Short mmCIF file of N, CA and C and ligand atoms in Angstrom, two decimals:
data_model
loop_
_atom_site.label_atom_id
_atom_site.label_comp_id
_atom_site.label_asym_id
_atom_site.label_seq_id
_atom_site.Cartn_x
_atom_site.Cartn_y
_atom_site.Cartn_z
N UNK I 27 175.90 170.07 104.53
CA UNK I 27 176.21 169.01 105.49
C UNK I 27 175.10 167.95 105.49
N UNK I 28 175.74 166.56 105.71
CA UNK I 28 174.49 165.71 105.34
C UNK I 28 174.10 165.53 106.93
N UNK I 29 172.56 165.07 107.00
CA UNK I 29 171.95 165.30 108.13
C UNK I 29 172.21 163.55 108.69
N UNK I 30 172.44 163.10 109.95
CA UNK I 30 173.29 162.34 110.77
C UNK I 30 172.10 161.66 111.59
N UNK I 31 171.77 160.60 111.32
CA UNK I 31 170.40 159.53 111.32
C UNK I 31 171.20 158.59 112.34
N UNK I 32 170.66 158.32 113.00
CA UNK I 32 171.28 156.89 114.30
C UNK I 32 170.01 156.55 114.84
N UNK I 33 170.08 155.44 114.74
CA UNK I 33 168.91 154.45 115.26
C UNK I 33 169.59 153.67 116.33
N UNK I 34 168.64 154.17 117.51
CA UNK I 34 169.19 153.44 118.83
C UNK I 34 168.08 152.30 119.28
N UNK I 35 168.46 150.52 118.64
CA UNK I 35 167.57 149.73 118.99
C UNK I 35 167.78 148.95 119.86
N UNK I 36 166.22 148.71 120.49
CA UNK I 36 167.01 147.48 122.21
C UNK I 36 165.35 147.18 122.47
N UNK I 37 165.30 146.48 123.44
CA UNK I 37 164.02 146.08 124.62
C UNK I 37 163.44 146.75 125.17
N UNK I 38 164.40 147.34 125.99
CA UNK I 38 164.18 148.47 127.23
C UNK I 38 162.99 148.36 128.00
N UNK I 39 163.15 147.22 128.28
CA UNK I 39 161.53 146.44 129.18
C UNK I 39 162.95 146.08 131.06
N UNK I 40 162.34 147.28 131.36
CA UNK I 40 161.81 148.80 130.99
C UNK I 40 163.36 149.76 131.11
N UNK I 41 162.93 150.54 130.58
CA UNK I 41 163.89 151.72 130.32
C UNK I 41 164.85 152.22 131.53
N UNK I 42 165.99 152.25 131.37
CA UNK I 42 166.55 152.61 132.57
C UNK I 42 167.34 153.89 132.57
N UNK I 43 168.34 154.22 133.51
CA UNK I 43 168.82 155.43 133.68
C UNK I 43 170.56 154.91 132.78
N UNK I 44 170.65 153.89 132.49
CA UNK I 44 172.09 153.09 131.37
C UNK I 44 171.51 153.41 129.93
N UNK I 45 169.98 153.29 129.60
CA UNK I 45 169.73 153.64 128.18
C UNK I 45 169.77 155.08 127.83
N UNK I 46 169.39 155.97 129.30
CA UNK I 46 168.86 157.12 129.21
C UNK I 46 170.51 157.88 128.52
N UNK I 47 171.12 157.24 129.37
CA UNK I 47 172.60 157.90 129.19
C UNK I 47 173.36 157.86 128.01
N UNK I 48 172.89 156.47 127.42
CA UNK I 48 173.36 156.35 125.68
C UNK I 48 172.80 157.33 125.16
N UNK I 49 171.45 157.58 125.00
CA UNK I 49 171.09 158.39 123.95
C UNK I 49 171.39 160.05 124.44
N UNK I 50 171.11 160.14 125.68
CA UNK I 50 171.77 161.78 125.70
C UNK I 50 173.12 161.89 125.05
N UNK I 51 173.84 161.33 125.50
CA UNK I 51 175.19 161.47 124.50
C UNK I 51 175.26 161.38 123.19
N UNK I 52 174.45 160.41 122.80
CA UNK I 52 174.01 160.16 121.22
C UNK I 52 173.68 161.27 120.65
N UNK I 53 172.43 161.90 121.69
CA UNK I 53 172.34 163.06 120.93
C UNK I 53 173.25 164.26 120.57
N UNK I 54 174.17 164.12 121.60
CA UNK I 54 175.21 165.28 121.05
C UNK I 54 176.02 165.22 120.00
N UNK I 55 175.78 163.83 119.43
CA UNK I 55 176.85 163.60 118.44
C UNK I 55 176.31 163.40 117.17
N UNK I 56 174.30 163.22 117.44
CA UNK I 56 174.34 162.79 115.68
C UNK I 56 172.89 163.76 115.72
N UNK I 57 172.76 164.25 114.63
CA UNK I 57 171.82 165.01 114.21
C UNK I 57 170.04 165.21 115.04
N UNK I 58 169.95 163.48 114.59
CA UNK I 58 168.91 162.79 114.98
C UNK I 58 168.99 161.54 115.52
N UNK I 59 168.24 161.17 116.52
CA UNK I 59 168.34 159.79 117.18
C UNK I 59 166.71 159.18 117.29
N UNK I 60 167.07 157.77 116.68
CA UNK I 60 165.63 157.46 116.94
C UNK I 60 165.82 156.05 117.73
N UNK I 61 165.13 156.00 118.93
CA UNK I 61 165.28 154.80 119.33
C UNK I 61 164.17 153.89 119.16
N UNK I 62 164.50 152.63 119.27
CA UNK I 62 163.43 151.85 118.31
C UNK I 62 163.58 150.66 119.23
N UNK I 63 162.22 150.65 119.72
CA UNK I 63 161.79 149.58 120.76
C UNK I 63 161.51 148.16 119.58
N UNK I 64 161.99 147.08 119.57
CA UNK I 64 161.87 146.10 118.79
C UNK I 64 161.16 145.20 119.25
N UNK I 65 159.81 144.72 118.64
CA UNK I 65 159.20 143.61 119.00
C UNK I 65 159.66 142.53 118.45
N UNK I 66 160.27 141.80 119.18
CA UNK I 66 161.14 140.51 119.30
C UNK I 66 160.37 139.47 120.10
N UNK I 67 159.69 138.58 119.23
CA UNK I 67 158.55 137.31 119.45
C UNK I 67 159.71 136.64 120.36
N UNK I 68 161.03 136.29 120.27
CA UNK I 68 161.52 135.43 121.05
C UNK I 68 161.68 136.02 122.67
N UNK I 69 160.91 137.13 122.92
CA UNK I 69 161.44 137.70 124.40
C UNK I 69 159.94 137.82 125.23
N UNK I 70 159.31 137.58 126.24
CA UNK I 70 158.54 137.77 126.64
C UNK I 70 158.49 138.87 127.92
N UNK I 71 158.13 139.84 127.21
CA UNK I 71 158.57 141.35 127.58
C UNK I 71 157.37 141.29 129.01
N UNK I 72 157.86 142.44 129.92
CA UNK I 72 156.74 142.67 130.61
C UNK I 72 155.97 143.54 130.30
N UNK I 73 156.37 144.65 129.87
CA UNK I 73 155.95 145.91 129.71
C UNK I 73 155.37 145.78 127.97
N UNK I 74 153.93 146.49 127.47
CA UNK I 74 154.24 146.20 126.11
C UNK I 74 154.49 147.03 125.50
N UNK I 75 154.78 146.96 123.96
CA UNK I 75 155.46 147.81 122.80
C UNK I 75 155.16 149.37 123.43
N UNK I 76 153.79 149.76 123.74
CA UNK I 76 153.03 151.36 123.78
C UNK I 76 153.41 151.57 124.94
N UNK I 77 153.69 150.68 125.82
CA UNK I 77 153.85 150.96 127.29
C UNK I 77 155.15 151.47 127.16
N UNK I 78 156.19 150.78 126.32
CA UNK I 78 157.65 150.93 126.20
C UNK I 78 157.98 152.23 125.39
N UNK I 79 157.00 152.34 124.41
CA UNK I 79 157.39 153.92 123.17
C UNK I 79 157.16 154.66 124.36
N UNK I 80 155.66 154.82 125.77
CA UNK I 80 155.16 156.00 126.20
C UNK I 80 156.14 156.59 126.77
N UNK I 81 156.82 155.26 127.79
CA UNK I 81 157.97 155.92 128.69
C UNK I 81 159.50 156.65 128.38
N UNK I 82 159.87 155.86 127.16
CA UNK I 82 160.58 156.15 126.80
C UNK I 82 160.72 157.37 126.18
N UNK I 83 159.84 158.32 125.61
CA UNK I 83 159.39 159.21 125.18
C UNK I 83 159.03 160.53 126.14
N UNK I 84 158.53 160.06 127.29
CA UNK I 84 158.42 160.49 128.75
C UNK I 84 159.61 161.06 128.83
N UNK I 85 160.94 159.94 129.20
CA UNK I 85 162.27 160.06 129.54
C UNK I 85 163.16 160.65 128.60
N UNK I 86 162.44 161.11 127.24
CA UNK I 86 163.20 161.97 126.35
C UNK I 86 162.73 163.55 126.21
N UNK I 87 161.74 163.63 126.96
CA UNK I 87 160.96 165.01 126.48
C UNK I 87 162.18 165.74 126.04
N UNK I 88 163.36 166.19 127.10
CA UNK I 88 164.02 167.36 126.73
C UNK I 88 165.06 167.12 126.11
N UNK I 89 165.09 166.10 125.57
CA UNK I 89 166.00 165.88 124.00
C UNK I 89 165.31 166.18 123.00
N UNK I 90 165.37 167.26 122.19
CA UNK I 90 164.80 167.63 121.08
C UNK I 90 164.95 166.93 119.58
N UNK I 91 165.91 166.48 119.85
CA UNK I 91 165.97 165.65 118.31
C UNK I 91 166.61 164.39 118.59
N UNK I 92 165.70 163.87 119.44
CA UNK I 92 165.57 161.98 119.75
C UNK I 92 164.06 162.08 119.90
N UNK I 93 163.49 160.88 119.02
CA UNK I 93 162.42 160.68 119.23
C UNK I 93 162.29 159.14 119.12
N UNK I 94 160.92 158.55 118.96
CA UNK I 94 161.10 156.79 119.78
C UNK I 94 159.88 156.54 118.84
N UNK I 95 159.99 155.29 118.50
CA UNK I 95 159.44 154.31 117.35
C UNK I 95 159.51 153.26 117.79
N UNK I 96 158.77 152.08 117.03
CA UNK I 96 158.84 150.62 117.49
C UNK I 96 158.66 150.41 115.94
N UNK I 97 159.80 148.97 116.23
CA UNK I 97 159.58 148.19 114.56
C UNK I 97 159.57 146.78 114.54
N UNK I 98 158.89 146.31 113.50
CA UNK I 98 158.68 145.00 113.20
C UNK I 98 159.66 144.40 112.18
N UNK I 99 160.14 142.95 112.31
CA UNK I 99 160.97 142.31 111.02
C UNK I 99 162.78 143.10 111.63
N UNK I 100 163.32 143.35 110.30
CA UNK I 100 164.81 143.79 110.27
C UNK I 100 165.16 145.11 110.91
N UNK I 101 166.20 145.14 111.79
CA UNK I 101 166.28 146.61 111.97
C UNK I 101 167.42 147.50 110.78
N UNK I 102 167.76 146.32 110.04
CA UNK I 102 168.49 146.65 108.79
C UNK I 102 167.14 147.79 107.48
N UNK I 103 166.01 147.31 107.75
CA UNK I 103 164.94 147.63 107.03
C UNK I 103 164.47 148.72 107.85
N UNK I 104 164.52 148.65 109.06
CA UNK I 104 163.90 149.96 109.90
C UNK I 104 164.37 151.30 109.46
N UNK I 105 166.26 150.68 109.51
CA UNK I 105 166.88 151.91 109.29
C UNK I 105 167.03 152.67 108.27
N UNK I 106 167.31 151.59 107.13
CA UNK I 106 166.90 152.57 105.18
C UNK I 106 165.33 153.15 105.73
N UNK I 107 164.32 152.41 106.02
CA UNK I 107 162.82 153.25 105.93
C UNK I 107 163.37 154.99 106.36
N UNK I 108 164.10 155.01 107.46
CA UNK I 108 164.16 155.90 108.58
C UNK I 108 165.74 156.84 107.93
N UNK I 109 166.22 156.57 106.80
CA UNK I 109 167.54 157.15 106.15
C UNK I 109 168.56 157.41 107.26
N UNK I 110 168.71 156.08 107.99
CA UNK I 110 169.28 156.09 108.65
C UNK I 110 171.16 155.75 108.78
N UNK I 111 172.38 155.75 108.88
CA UNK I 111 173.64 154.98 108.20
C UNK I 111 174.18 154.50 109.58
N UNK I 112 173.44 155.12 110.86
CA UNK I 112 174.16 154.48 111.92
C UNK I 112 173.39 153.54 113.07
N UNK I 113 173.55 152.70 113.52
CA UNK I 113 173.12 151.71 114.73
C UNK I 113 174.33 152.02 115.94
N UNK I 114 173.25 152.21 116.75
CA UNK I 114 173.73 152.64 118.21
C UNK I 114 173.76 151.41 119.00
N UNK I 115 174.51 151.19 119.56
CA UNK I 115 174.64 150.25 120.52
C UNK I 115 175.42 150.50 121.83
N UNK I 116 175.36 149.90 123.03
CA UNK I 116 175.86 150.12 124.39
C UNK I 116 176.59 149.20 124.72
N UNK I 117 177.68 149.52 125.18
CA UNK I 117 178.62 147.94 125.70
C UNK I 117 178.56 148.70 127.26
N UNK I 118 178.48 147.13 128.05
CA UNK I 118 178.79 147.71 129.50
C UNK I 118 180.06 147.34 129.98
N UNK I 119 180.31 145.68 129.43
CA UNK I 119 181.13 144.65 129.95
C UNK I 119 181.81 144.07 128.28
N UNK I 120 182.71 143.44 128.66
CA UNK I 120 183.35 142.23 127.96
C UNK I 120 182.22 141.44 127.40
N UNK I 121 181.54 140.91 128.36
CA UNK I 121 180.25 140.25 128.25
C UNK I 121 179.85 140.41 126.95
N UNK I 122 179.53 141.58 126.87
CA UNK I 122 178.08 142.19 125.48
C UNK I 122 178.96 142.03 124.45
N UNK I 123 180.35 141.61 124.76
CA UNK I 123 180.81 141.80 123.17
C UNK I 123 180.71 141.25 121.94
N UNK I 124 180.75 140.18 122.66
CA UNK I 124 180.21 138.84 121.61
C UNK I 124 179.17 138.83 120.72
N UNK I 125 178.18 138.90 121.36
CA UNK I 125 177.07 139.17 120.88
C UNK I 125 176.83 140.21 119.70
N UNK I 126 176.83 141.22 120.51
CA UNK I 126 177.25 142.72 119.65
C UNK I 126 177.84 143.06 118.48
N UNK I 127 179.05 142.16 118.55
CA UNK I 127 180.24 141.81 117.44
C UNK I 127 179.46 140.96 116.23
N UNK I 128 179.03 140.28 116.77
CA UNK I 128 177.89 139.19 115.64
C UNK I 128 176.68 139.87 115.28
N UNK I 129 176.01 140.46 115.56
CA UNK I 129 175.15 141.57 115.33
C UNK I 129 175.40 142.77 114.34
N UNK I 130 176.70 142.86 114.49
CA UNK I 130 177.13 144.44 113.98
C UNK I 130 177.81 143.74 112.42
N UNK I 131 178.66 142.16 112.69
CA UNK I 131 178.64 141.90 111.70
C UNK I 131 177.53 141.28 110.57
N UNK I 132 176.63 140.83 111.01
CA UNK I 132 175.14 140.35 110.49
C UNK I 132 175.07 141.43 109.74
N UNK I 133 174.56 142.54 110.94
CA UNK I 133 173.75 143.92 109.71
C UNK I 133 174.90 144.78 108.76
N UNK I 134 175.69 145.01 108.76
CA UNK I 134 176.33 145.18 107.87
C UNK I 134 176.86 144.18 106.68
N UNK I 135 176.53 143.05 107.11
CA UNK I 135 176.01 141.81 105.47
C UNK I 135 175.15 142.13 105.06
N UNK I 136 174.04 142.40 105.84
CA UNK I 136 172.60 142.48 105.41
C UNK I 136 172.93 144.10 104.64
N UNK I 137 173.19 145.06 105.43
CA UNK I 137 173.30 146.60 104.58
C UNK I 137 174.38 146.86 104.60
N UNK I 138 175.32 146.96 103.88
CA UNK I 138 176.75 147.33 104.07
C UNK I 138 177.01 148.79 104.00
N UNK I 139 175.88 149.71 103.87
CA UNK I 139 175.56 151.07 104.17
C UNK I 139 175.95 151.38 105.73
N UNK I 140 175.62 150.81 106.18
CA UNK I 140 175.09 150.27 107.79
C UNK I 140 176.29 150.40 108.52
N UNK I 141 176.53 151.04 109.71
CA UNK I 141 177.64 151.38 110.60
C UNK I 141 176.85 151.46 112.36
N UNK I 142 177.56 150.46 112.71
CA UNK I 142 177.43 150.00 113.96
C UNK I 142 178.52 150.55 114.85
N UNK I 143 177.45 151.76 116.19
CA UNK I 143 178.84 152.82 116.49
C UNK I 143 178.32 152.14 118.13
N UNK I 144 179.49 152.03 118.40
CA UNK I 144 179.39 151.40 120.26
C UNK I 144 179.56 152.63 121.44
N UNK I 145 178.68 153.02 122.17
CA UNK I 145 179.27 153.42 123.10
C UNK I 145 179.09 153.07 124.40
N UNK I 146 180.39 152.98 125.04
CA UNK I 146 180.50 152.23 126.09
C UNK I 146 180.06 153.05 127.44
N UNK I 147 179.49 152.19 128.02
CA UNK I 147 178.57 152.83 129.30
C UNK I 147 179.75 153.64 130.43
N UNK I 148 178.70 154.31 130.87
CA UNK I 148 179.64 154.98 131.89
C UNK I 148 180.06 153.63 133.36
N UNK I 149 181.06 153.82 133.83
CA UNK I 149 181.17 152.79 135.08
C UNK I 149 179.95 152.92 136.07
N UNK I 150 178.98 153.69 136.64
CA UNK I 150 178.19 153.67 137.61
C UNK I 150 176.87 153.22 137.08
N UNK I 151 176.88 152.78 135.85
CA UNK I 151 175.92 152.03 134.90
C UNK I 151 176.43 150.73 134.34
N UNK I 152 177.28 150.46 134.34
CA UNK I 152 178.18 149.23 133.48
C UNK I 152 177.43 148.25 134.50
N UNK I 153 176.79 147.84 135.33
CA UNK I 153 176.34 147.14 136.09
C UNK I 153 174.76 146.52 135.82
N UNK I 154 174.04 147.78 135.22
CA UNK I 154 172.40 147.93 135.20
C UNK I 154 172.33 147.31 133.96
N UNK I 155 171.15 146.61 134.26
CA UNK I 155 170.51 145.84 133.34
C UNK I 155 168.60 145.85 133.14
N UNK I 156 167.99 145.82 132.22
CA UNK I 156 166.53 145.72 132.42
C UNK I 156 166.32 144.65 133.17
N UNK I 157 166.77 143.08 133.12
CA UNK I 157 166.61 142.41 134.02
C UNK I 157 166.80 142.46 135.23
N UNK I 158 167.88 142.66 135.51
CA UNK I 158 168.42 142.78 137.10
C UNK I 158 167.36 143.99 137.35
N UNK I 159 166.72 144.90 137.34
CA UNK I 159 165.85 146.11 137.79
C UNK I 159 164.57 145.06 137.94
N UNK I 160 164.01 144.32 136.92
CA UNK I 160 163.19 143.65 136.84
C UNK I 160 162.75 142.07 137.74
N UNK I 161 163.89 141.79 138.18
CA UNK I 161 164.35 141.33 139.36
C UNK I 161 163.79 141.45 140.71
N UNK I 162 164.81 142.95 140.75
CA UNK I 162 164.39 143.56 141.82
C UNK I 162 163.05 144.22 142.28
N UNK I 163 162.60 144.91 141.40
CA UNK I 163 161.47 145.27 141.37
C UNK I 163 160.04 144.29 141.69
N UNK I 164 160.22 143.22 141.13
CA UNK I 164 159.36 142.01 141.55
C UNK I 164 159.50 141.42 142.94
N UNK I 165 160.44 141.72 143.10
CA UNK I 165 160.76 140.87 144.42
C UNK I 165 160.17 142.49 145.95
N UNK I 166 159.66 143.77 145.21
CA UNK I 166 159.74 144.33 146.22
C UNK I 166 160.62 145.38 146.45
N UNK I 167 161.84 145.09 145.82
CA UNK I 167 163.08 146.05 145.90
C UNK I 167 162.89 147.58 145.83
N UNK I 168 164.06 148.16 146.10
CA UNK I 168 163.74 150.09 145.87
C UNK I 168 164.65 150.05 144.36
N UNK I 169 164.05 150.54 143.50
CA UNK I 169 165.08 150.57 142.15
C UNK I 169 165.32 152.54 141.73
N UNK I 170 165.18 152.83 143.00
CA UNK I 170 166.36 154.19 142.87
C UNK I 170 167.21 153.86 142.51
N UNK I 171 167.41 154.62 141.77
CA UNK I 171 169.37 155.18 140.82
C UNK I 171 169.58 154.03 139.96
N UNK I 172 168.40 152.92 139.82
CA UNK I 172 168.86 152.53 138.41
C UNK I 172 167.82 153.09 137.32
N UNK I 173 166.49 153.61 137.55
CA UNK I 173 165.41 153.87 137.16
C UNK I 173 164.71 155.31 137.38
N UNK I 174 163.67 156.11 136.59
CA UNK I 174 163.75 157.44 136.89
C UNK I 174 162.63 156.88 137.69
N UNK I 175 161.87 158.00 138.59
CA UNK I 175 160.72 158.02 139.58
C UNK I 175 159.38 157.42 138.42
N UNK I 176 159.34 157.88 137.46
CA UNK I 176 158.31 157.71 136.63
C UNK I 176 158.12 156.18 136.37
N UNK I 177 159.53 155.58 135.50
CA UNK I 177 159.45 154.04 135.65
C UNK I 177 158.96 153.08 136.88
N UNK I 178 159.73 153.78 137.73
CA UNK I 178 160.05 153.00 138.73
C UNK I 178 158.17 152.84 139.12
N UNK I 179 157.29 153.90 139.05
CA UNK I 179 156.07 153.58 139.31
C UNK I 179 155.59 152.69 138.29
N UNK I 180 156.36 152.55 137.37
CA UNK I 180 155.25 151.54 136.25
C UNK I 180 155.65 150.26 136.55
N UNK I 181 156.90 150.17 136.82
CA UNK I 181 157.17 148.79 137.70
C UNK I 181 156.16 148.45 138.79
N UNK I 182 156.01 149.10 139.66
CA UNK I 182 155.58 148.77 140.88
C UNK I 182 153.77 148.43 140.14
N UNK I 183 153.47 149.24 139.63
CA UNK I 183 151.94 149.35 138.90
C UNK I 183 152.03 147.99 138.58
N UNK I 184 153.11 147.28 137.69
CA UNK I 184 153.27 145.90 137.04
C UNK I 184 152.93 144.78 137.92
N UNK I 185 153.83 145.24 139.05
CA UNK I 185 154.31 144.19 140.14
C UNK I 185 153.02 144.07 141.06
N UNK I 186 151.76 145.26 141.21
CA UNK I 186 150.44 145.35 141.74
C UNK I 186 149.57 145.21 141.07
N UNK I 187 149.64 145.24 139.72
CA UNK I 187 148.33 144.37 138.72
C UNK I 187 147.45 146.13 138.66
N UNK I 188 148.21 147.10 139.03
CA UNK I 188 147.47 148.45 138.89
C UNK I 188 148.09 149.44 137.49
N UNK I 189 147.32 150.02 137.26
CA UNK I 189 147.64 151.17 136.44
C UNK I 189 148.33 152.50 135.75
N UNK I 190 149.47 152.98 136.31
CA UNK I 190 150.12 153.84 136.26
C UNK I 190 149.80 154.52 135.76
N UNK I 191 149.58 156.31 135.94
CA UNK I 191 149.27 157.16 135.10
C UNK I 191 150.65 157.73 134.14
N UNK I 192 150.06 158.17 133.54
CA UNK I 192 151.11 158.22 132.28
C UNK I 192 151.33 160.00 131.98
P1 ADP R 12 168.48 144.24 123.71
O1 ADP R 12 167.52 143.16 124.04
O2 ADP R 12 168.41 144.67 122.27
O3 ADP R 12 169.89 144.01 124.18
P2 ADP R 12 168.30 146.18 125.86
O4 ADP R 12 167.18 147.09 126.19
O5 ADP R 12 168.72 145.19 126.89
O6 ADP R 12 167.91 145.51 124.48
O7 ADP R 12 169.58 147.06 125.49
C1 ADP R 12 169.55 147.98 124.43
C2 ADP R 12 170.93 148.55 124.24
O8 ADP R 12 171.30 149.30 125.39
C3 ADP R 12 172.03 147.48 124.08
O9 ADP R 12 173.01 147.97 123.19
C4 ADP R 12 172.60 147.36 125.47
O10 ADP R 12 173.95 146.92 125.44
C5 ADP R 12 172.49 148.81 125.92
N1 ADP R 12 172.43 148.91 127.38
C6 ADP R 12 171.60 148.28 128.23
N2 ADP R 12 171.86 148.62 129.51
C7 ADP R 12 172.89 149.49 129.46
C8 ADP R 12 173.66 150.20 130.45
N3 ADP R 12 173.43 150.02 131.75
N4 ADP R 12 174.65 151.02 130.04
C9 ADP R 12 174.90 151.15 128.70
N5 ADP R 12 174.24 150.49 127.72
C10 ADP R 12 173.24 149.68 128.09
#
């Protein structure tokens, strides 16, 4: 049996309880999952790259075969490095489709190896967004039940110019 590579790439500035949920499921379905925090010069993240692998990694302990990376340049190139044939992606809304759709057709020009598998969020997540948490969180907000206890302190650490232990 050939061994089942999915690369789950996004922002996740910062990680929420909508990403957490893709990849647990992910994991039941593909061998290995690697999610891959992308440094993307056009986004001015809050959280950075190490801040984003730590937590996320945090929030995977008890997935045994998902583990978390960050990459530079193509994620078409991430994924041959990583013998990878699938890209994970999350739809919540109508919204993301567009986008997504142009994306999924891009990298499969770029690798036609390359299979772009969608799964669509559960409804009590179809709502959450890193921004909207990021939002809230700045402004003060409680970001229970979109965020685990752990994030939710690195937010607040963000939003107080303090430190979070890790
Ligand atoms: P990007 O900037 O690449 O869109 P994000 O961190 O915003 O990075 O999202 C990464 C992936 O997770 C995307 O496929 C996005 O659609 C998906 N995603 C984000 N939030 C949710 C959610 N609440 N439920 C399901 N999927 C989500």
């Amino acid at each position: 049996m050939k061994l089942r590579i999915a690369v789950y790439p996004g922002s996740f500035d910062p990680f929420t309880y909508g990403h957490l949920d893709i990849i647990d499921r992910a994991a039941q379905i593909f061998d290995q999952v690697i999610v891959a925090v992308s440094v993307n010069s056009g986004k001015n993240p809050l959280f950075t790259i190490e801040e984003r692998v730590a937590m996320i990694a945090k929030e995977c302990t008890h997935l045994k075969n998902v583990e978390v990376d960050c990459f530079y340049g193509l994620l078409v190139d991430f994924a041959c490095q990583k013998k990878a044939r699938v890209i994970i992606r999350g739809l919540r809304a109508v919204s993301d489709f567009e986008y997504e759709f142009q994306m999924a057709l891009t990298n499969r020009k770029l690798n036609p190896n390359l299979d772009t598998i969608f799964l669509v969020s559960q409804p009590k997540y179809s709502f959450l967004s890193s921004s909207i948490v990021k939002e809230i969180a700045s402004l003060g907000g409680n970001v229970t039940g979109f965020v685990s206890p752990g994030v939710a302190a690195w937010l607040s650490a963000k939003f107080t110019n303090k430190k979070p232990e890790v």
